[in-house]
mmCIF file with all atom_site columns, C-alpha atoms in Angstrom:
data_model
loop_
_atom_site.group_PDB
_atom_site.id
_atom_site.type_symbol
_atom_site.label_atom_id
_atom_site.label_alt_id
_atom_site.label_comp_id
_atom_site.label_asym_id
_atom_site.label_entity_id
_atom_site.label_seq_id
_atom_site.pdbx_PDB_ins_code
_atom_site.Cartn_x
_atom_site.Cartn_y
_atom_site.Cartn_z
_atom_site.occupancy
_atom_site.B_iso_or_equiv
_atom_site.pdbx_formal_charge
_atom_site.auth_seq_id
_atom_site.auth_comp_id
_atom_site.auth_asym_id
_atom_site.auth_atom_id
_atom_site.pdbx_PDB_model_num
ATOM 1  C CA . UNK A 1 1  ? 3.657  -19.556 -7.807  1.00 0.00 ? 17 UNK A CA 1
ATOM 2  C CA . UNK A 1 2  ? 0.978  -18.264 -10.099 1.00 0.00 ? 18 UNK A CA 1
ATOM 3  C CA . UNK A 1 3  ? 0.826  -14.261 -10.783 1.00 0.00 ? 19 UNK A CA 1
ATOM 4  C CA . UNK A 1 4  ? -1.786 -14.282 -8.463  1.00 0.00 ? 20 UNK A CA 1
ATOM 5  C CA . UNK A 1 5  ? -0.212 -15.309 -5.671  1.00 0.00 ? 21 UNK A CA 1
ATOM 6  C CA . UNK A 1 6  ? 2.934  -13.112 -6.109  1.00 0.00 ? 22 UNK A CA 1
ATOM 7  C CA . UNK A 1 7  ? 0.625  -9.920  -5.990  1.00 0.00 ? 23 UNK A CA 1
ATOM 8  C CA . UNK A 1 8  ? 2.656  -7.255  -4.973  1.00 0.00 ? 24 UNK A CA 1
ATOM 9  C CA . UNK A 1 9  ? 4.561  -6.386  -2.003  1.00 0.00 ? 25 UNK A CA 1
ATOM 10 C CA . UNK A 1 10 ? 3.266  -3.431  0.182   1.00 0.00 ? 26 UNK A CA 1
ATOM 11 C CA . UNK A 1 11 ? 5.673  -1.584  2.583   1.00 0.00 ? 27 UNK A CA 1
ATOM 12 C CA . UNK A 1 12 ? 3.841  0.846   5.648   1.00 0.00 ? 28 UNK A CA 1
ATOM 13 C CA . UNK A 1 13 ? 5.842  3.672   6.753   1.00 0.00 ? 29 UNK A CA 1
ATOM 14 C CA . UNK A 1 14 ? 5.853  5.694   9.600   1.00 0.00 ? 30 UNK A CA 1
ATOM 15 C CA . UNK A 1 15 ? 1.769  6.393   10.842  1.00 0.00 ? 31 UNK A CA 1
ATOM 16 C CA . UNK A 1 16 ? 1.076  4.078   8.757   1.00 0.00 ? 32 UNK A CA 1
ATOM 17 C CA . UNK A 1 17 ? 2.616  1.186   9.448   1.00 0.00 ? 33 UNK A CA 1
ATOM 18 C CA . UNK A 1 18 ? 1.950  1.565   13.579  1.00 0.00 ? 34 UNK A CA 1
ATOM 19 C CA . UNK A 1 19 ? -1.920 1.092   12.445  1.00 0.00 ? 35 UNK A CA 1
ATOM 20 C CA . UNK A 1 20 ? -1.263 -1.756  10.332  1.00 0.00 ? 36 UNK A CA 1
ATOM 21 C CA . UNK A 1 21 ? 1.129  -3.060  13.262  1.00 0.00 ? 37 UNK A CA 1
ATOM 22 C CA . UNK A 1 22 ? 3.416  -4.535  10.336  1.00 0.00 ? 38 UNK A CA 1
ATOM 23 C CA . UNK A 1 23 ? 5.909  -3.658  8.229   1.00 0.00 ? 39 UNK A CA 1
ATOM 24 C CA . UNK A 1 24 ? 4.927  -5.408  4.849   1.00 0.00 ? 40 UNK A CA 1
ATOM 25 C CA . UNK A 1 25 ? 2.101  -7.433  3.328   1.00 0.00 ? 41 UNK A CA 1
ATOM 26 C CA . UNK A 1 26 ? 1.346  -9.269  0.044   1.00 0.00 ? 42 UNK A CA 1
ATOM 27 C CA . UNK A 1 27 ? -1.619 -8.113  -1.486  1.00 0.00 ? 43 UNK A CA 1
ATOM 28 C CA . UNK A 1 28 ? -3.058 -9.251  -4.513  1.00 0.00 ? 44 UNK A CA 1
ATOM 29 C CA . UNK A 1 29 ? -2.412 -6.849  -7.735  1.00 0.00 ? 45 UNK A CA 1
ATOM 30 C CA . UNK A 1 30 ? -4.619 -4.435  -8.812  1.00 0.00 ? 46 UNK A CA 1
ATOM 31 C CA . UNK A 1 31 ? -4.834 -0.914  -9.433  1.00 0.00 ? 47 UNK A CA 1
ATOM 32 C CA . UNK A 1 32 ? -3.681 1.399   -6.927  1.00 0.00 ? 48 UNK A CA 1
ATOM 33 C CA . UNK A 1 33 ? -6.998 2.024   -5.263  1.00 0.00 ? 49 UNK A CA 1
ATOM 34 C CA . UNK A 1 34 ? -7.810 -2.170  -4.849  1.00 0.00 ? 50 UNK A CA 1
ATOM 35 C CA . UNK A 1 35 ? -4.713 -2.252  -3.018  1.00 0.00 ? 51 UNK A CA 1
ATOM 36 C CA . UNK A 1 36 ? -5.261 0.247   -1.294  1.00 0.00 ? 52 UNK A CA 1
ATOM 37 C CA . UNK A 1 37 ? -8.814 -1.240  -0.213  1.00 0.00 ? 53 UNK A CA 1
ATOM 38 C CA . UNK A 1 38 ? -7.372 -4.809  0.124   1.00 0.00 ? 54 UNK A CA 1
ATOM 39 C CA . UNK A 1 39 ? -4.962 -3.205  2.841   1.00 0.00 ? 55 UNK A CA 1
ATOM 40 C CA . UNK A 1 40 ? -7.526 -1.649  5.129   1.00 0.00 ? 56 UNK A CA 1
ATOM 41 C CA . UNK A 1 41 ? -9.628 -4.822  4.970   1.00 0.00 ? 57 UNK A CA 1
ATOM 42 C CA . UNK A 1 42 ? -6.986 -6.379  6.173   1.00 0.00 ? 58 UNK A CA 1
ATOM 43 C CA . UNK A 1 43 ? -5.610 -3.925  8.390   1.00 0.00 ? 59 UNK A CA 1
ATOM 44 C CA . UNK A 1 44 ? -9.136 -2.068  9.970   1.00 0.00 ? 60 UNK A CA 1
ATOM 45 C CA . UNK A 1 45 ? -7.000 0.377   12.067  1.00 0.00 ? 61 UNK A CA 1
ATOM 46 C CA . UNK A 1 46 ? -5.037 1.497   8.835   1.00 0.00 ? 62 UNK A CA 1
ATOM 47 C CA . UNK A 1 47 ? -8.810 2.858   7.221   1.00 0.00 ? 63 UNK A CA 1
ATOM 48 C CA . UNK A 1 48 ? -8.514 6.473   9.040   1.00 0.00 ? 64 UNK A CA 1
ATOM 49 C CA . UNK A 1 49 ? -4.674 6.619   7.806   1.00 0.00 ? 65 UNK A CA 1
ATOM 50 C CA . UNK A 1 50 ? -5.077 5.140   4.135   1.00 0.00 ? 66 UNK A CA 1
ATOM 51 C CA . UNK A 1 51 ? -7.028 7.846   2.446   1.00 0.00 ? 67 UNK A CA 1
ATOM 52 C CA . UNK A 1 52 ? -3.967 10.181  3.670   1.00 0.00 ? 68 UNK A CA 1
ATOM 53 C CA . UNK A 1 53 ? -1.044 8.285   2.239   1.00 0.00 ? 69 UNK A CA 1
ATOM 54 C CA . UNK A 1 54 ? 0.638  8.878   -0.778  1.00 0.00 ? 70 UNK A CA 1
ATOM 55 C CA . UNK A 1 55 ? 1.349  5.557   -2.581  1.00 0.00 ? 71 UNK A CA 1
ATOM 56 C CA . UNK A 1 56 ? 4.554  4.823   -4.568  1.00 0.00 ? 72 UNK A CA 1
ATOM 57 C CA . UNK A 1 57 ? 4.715  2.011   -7.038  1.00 0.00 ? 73 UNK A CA 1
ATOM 58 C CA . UNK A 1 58 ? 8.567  0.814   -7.346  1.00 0.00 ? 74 UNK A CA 1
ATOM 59 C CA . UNK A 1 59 ? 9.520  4.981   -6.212  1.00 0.00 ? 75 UNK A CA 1
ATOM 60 C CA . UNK A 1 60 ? 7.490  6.244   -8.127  1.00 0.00 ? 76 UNK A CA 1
ATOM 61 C CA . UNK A 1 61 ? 3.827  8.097   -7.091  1.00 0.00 ? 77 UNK A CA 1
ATOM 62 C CA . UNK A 1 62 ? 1.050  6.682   -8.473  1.00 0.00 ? 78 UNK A CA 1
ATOM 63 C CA . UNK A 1 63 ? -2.608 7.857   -8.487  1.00 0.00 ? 79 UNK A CA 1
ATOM 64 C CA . UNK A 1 64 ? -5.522 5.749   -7.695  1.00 0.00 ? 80 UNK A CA 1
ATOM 65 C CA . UNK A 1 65 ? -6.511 4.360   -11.361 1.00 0.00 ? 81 UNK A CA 1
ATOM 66 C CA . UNK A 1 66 ? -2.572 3.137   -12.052 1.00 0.00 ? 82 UNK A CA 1
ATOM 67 C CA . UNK A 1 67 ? -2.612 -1.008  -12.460 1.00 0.00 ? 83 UNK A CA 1
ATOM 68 C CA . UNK A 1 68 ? 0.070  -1.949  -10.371 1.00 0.00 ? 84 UNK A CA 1
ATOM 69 C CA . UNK A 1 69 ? 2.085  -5.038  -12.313 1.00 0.00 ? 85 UNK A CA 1
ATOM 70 C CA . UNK A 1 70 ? 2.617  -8.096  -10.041 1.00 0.00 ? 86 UNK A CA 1
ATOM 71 C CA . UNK A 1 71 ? 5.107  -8.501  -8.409  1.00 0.00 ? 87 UNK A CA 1
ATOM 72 C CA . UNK A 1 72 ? 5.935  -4.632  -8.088  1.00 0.00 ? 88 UNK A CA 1
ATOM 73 C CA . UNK A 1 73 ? 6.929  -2.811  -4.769  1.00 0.00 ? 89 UNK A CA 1
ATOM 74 C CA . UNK A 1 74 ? 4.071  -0.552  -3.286  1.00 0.00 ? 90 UNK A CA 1
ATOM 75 C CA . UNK A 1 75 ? 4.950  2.069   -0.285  1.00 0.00 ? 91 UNK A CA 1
ATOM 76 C CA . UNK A 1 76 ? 2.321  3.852   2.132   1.00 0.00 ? 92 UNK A CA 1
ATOM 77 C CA . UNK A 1 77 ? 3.839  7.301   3.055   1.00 0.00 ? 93 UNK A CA 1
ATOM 78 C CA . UNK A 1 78 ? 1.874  9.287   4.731   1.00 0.00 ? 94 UNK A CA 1
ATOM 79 C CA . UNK A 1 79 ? 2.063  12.721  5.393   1.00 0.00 ? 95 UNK A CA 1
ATOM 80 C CA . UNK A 1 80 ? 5.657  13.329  7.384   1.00 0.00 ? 96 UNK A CA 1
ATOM 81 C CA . UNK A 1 81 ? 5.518  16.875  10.018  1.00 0.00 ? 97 UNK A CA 1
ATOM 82 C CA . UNK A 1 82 ? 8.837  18.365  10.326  1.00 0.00 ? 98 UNK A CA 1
ATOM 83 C CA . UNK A 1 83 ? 11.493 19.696  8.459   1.00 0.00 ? 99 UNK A CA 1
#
């Protein structure tokens, strides 16, 4: 499997995931923001939610510029009520 094909591996949580209507994707690397786009075009119903998330890259949160390397973990959180 090339790099490109590994991308990364992208985990929706909570709001997020119920408008992707799955758990986990593969998404080609990039920086934060191109996954971020490549998700809503494949997941429509996640564009109102996206915007909102934060995302974490292996735990850690990342802005929009940050490359993600391949074959890195990348989480959708978005915002949680409660406490």
């Amino acid at each position: 499997m090339t790099p490109a094909e590994a991308g990364v591996r992208v985990r929706y949580w909570a709001g997020a995931q119920a408008a992707a209507g799955t758990e986990s994707d593969l998404l080609p690397a990039g920086t934060v923001a191109d996954v971020r786009s490549a998700a809503v075009r494949r997941h429509p119903d996640l564009a109102p939610v996206a915007p909102l998330c934060s995302i974490l890259v292996d735990g850690i949160a990342a802005a929009d510029e940050e490359v993600i390397p391949v074959g890195a973990q990348v989480e959708f959180l978005p915002p949680f009520a409660g406490g």
